[in-house]
Coordinates of C-alpha atoms and ligand atoms in Angstrom, one line a residue:
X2 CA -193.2 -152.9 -2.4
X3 CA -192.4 -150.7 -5.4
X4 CA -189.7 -150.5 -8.2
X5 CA -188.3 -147.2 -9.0
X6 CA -187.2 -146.9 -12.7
X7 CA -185.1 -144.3 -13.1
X8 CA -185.0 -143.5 -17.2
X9 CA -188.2 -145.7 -17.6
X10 CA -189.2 -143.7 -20.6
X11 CA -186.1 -144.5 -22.6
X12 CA -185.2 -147.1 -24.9
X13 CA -184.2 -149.6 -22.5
X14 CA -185.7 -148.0 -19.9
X15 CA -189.6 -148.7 -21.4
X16 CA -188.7 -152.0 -22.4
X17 CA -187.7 -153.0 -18.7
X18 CA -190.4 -151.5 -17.2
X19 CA -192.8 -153.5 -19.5
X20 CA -190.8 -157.0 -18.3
X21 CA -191.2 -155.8 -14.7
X22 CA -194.9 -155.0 -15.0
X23 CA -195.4 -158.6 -17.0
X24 CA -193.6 -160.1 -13.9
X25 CA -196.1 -158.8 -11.4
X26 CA -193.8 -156.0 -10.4
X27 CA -195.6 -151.9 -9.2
X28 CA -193.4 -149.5 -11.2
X29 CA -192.9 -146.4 -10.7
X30 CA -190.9 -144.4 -13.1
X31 CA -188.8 -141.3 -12.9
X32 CA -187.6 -139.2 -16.2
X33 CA -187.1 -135.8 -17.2
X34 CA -187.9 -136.1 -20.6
X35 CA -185.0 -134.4 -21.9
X36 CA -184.6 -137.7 -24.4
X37 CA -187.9 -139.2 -24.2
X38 CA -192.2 -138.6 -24.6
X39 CA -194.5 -139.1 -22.2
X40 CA -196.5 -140.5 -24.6
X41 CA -194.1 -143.7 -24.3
X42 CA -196.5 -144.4 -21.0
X43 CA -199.8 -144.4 -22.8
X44 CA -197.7 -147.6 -24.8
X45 CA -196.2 -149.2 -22.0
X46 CA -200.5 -149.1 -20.8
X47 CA -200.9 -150.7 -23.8
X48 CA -198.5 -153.5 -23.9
X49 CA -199.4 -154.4 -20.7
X50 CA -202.7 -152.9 -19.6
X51 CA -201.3 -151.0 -16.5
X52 CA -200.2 -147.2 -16.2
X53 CA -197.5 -147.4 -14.5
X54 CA -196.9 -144.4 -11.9
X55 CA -194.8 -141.5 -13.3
X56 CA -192.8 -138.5 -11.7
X57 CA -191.5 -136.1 -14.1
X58 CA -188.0 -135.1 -12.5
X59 CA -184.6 -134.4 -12.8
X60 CA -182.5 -136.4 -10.8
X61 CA -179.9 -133.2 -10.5
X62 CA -182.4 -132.2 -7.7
X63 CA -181.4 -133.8 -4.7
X64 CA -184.2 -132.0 -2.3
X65 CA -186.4 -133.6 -5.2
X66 CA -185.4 -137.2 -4.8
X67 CA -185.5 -136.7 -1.0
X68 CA -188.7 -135.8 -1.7
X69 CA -189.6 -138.1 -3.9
X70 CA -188.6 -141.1 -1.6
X71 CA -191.0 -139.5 1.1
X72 CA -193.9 -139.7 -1.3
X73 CA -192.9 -143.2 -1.8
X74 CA -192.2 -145.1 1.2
X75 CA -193.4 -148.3 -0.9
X76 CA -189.8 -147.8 -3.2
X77 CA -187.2 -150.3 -2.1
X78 CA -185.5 -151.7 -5.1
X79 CA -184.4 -149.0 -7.9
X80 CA -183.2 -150.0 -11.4
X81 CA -181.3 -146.7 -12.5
X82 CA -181.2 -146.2 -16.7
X83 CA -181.8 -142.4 -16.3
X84 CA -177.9 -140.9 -17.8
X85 CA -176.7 -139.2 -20.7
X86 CA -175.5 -141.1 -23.2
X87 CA -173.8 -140.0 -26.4
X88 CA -170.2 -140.2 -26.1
X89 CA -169.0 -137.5 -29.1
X90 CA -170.9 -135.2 -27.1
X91 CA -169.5 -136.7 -23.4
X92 CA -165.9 -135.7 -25.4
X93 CA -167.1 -132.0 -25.6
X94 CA -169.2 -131.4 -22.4
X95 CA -167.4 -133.4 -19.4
X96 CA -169.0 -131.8 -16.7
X97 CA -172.8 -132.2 -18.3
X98 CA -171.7 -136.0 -18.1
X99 CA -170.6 -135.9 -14.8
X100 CA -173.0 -134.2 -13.1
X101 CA -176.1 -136.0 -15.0
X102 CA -174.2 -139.1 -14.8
X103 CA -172.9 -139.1 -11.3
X104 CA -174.8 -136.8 -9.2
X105 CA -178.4 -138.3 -9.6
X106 CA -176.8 -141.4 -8.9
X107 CA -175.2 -140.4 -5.5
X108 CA -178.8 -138.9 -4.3
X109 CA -180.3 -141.5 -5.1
X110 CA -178.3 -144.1 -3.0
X111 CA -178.2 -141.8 -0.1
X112 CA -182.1 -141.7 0.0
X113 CA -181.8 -145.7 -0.6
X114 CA -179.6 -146.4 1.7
X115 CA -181.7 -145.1 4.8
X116 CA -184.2 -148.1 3.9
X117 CA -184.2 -151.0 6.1
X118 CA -183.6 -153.4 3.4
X119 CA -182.3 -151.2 -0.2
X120 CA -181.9 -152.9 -4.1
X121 CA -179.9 -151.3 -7.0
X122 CA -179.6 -152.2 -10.7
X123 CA -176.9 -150.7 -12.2
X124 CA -176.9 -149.7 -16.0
X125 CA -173.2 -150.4 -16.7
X126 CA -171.8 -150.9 -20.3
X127 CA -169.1 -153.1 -22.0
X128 CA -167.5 -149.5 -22.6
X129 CA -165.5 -150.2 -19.5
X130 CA -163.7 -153.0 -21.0
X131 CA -162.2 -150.8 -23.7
X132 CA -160.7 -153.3 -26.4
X133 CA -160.2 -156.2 -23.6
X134 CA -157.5 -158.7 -24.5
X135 CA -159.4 -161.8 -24.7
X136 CA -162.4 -163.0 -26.5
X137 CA -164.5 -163.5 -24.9
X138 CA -164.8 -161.3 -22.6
X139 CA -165.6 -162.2 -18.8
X140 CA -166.6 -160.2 -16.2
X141 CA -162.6 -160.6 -15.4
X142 CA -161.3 -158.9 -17.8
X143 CA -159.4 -155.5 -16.7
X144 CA -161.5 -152.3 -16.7
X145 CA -159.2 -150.4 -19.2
X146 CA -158.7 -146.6 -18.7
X147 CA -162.1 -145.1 -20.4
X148 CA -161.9 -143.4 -23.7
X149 CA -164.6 -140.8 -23.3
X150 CA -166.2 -139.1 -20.0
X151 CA -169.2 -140.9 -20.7
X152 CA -167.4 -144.0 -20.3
X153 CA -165.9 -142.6 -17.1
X154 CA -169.0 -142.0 -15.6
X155 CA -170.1 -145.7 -16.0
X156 CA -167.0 -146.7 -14.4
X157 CA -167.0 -144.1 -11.3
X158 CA -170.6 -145.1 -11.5
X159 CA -169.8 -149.1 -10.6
X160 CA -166.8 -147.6 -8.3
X161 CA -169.7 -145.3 -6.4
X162 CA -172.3 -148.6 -6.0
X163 CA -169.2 -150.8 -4.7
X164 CA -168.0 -148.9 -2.3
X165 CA -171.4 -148.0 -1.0
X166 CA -171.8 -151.6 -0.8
X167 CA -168.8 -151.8 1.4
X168 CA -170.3 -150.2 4.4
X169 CA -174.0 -150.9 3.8
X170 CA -175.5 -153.9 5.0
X171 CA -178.7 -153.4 4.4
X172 CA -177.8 -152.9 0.3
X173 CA -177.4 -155.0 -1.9
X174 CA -176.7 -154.1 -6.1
X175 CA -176.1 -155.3 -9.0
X176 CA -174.3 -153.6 -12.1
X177 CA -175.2 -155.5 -15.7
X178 CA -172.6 -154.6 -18.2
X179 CA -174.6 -154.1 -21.5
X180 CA -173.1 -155.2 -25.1
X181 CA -174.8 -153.7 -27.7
X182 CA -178.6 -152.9 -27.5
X183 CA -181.0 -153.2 -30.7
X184 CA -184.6 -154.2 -31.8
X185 CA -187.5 -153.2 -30.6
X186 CA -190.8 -154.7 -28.6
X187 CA -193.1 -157.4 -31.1
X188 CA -195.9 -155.1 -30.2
X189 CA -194.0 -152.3 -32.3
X190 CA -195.5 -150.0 -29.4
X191 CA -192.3 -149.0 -28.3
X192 CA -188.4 -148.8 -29.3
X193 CA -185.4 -146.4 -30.0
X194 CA -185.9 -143.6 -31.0
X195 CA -182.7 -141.0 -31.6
X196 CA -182.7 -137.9 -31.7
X197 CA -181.0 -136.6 -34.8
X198 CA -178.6 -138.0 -36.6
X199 CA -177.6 -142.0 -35.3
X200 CA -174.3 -142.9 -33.7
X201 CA -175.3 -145.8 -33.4
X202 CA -175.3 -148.8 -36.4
X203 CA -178.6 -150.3 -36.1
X204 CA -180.7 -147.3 -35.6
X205 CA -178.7 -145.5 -38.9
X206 CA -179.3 -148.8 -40.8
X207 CA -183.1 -148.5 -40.3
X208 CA -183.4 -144.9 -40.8
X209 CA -181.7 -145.4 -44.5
X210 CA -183.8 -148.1 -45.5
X211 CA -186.6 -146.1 -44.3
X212 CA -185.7 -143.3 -46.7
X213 CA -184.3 -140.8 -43.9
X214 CA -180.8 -140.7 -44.8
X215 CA -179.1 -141.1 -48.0
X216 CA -176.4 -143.7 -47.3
X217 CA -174.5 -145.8 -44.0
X218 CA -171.1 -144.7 -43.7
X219 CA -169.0 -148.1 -42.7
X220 CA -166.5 -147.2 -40.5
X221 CA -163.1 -149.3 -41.8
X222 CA -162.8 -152.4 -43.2
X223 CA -159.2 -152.7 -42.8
X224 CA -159.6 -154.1 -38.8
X225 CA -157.9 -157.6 -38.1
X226 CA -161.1 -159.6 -38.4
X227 CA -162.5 -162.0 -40.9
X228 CA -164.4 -159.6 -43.0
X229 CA -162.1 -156.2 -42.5
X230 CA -165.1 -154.8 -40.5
X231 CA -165.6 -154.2 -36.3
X232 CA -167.1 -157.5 -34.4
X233 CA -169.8 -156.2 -31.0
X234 CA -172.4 -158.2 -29.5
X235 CA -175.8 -157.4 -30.7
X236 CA -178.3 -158.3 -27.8
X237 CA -182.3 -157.6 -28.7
X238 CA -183.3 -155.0 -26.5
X239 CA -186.1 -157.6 -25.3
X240 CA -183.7 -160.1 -23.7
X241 CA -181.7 -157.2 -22.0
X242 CA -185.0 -156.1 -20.2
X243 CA -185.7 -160.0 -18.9
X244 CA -182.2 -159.7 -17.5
X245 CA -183.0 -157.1 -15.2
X246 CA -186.0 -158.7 -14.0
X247 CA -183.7 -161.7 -13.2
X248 CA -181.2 -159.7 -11.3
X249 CA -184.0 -158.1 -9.2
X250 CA -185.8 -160.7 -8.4
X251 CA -182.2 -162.3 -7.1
X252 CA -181.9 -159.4 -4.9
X253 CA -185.1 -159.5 -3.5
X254 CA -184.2 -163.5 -2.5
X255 CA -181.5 -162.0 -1.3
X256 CA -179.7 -165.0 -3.6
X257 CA -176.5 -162.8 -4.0
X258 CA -173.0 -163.6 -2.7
X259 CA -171.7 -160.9 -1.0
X260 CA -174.1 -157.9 -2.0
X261 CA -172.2 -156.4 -4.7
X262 CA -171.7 -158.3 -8.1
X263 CA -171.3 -157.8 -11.8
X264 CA -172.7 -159.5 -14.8
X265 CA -172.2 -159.4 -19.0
X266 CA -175.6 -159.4 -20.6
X267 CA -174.7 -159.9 -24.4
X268 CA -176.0 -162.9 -26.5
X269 CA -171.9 -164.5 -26.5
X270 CA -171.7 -164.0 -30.1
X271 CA -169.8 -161.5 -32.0
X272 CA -170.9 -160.0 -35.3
X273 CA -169.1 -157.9 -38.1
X274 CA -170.7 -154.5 -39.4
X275 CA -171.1 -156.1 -43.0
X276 CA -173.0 -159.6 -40.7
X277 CA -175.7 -157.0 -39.7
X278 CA -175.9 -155.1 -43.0
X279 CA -176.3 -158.7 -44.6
X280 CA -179.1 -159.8 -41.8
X281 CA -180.9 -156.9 -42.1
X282 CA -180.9 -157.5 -46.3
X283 CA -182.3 -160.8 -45.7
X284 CA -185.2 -160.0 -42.6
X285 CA -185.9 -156.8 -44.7
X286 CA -186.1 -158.1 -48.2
X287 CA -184.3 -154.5 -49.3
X288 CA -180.8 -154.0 -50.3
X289 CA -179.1 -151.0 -48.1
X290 CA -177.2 -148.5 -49.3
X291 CA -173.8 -148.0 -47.9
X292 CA -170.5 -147.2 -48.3
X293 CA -167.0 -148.2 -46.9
X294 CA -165.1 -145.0 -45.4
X295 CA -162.5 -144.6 -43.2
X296 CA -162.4 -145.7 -39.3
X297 CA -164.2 -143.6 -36.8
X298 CA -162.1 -142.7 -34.1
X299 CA -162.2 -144.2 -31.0
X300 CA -163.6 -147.9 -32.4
X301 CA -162.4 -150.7 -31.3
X302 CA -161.9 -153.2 -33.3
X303 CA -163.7 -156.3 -31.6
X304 CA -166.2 -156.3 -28.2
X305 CA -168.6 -160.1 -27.5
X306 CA -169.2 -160.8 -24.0
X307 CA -168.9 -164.4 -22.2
X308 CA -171.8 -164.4 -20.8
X309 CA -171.7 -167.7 -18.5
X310 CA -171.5 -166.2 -15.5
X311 CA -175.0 -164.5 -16.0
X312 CA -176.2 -167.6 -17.6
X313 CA -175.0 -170.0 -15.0
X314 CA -176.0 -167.4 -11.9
X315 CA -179.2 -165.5 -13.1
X316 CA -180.4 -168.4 -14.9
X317 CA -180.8 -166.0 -18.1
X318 CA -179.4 -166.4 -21.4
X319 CA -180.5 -164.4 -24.5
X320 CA -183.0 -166.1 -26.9
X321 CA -182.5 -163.9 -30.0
X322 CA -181.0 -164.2 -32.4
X323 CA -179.4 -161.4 -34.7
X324 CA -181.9 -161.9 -37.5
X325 CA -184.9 -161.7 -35.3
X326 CA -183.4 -158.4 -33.4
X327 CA -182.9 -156.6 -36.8
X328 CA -186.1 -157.8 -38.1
X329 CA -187.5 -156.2 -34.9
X330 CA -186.0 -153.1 -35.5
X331 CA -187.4 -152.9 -38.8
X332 CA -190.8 -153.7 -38.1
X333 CA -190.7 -150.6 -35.9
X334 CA -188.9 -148.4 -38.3
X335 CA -191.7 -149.0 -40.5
X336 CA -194.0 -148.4 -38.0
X337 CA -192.7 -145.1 -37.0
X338 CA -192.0 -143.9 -40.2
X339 CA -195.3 -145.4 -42.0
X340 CA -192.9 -147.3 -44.6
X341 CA -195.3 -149.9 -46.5
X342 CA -192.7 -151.7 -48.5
Ligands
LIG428 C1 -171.2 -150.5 -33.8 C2 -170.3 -150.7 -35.0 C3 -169.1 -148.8 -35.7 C4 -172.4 -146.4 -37.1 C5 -172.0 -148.5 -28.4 C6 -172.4 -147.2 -27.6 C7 -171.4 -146.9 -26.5 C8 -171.3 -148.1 -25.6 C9 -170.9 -149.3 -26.4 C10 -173.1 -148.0 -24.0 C11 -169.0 -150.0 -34.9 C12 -170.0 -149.2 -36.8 C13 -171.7 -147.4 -36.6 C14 -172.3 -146.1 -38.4 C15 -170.7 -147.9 -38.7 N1 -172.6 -148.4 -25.1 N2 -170.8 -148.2 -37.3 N3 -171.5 -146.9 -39.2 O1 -169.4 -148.3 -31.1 O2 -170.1 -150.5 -30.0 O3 -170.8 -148.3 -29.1 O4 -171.8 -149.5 -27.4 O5 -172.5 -147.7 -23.0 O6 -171.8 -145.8 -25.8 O7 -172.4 -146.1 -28.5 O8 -171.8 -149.1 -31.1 O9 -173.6 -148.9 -32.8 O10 -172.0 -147.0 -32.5 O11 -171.3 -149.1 -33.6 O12 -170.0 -148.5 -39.4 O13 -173.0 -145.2 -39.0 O14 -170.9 -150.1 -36.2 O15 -167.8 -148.4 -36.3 O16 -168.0 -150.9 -35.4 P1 -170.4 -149.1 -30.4 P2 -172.3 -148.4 -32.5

């Protein structure tokens, strides 16, 4: 039996695969490179001292996939990262989101679906919670009308898997809700690695003390929380990848209720934007430069996940903890960017 991971060069992507491949699991990955090296496969050799298989593909290609599932009848379980993924850019270019977002994945389940017994792992995001009600959040909590395509697309994306779950017997998924992903491997082999400027906080914190850019902006510190500035859920990108070993390996034991659930994977604690800048001052030993400047549109103001009912089910919980995530981070920053001090 063999694991398709769709993405599997990617951030999250290469760390999962690694987790799988530590767990005994045959990988085979699918990317198309557009946001990731092949050379991230000559790392993933090295963390773990297998080459994992590798198809360079776009998913668009439907006769491709059908193809693709011919050449390996061993695939029965799929753990699907492969997406676009920047929302400002999801704002200008809908239908680029939809049809990367949402047409691999309907190929993909039809060629699953003809399998005798077919698994799914669903990247899903805490996106669809927009700014939930209650702290924190469970996997309850309303799915609020999404702000950006890109979030859209995650929530059509859950819509497509559940309904296919409906009808199909023989399928059984699972869709993990992501908080906020950061660090890196311990090996420093692999990690995130953005191209251009970063959207996102932890990458952009790096990058300055590295010397790349000038100064982080902080987006508002006039929110209702303690310190002025937005609360998320920092999870290291490590623990993340464990969690989707978990939930496949509860599909396989066919352990699910009902073969379609959702889980949070966040660490259950919430952290301001001036928390991380302050964690990364300490695991760093450098000060950061940064500035206060007005809110960024779109932000909510507070996103950390309740994460008992993937602790209490899976039997995972993340063992991170901010400090060790950021100092991660770093450590590969440096690496990357050959900073000595
Ligand atoms: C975190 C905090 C910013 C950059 C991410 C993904 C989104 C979705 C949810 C996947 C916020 C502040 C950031 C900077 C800053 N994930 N910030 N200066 O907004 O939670 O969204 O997770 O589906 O796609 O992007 O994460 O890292 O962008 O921001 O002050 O230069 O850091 O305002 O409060 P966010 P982020």
């Amino acid at each position: 039996m063999q694991i398709l991971v769709t993405g599997g060069l990617g951030f999250i992507g290469s760390h999962t695969v690694v987790e799988l491949q530590e767990a005994g699991h045959d990988v085979v990955i699918i990317d198309d490179c557009s946001n990731a090296s092949e050379e991230v496969l000559d790392r993933i050799t090295a963390i773990t001292g297998k080459r994992p298989a590798f198809e360079k593909m776009d998913l668009r290609d439907r006769t491709a996939v059908e193809s693709f599932f011919k050449a390996y009848p061993e695939v029965c379980g799929v753990i699907h990262f492969a997406a676009s993924k920047a929302v400002g850019e999801s704002v200008e270019q809908p239908l680029k989101y939809y049809e990367n977002n949402l047409s691999s994945l309907v190929y993909l389940l039809q060629q699953l679906v003809k399998k005798e017994q077919a698994h799914f792992i669903f990247s899903s995001s805490c996106t669809v919670y927009g700014q939930a009600d209650e702290m924190p959040i469970t996997e309850q909590a309303p799915v609020k009308p999404a702000e950006s395509p890109y979030g859209n697309t995650k929530q059509i994306g859950e819509e497509i898997i559940r309904d296919t779950c409906r009808v199909q017997d023989n399928f059984r998924a699972i869709a993990l809700r992501y908080f906020n992903p950061i660090g890196a491997h311990p090996s420093t082999e692999i990690g995130e690695l953005p191209i251009g400027v970063p959207q996102n906080l932890v990458p952009f914190i790096t990058q300055t003390a590295a010397g790349l850019r000038k100064e982080l902006s902080v987006f508002g510190n006039d929110y209702p929380t303690p310190d002025g500035t937005c609360i998320r859920d920092y999870i290291h990108v490590v623990d993340l990848a464990k969690a989707h070993v978990v939930a496949l390996e509860r599909l396989l034991q066919e352990k699910q209720q009902g073969n379609y659930e959702v889980f949070n994977i966040g660490t259950g604690t919430g952290s301001s934007v001036l928390e991380v800048i302050q964690s990364f001052e300490r695991v760093s030993g450098k000060k950061l430069n940064y500035k206060i400047v007005g809110r960024r549109p779109g932000d909510i103001t507070t996103a950390y996940a309740d994460t008992s009912k993937a602790n209490n089910v899976l039997g995972w919980k993340a063992k991170s903890t901010l400090d060790e995530a950021m100092k991660s981070a770093w450590q590969w920053e440096q690496k990357i960017r050959r900073v000595t001090t």
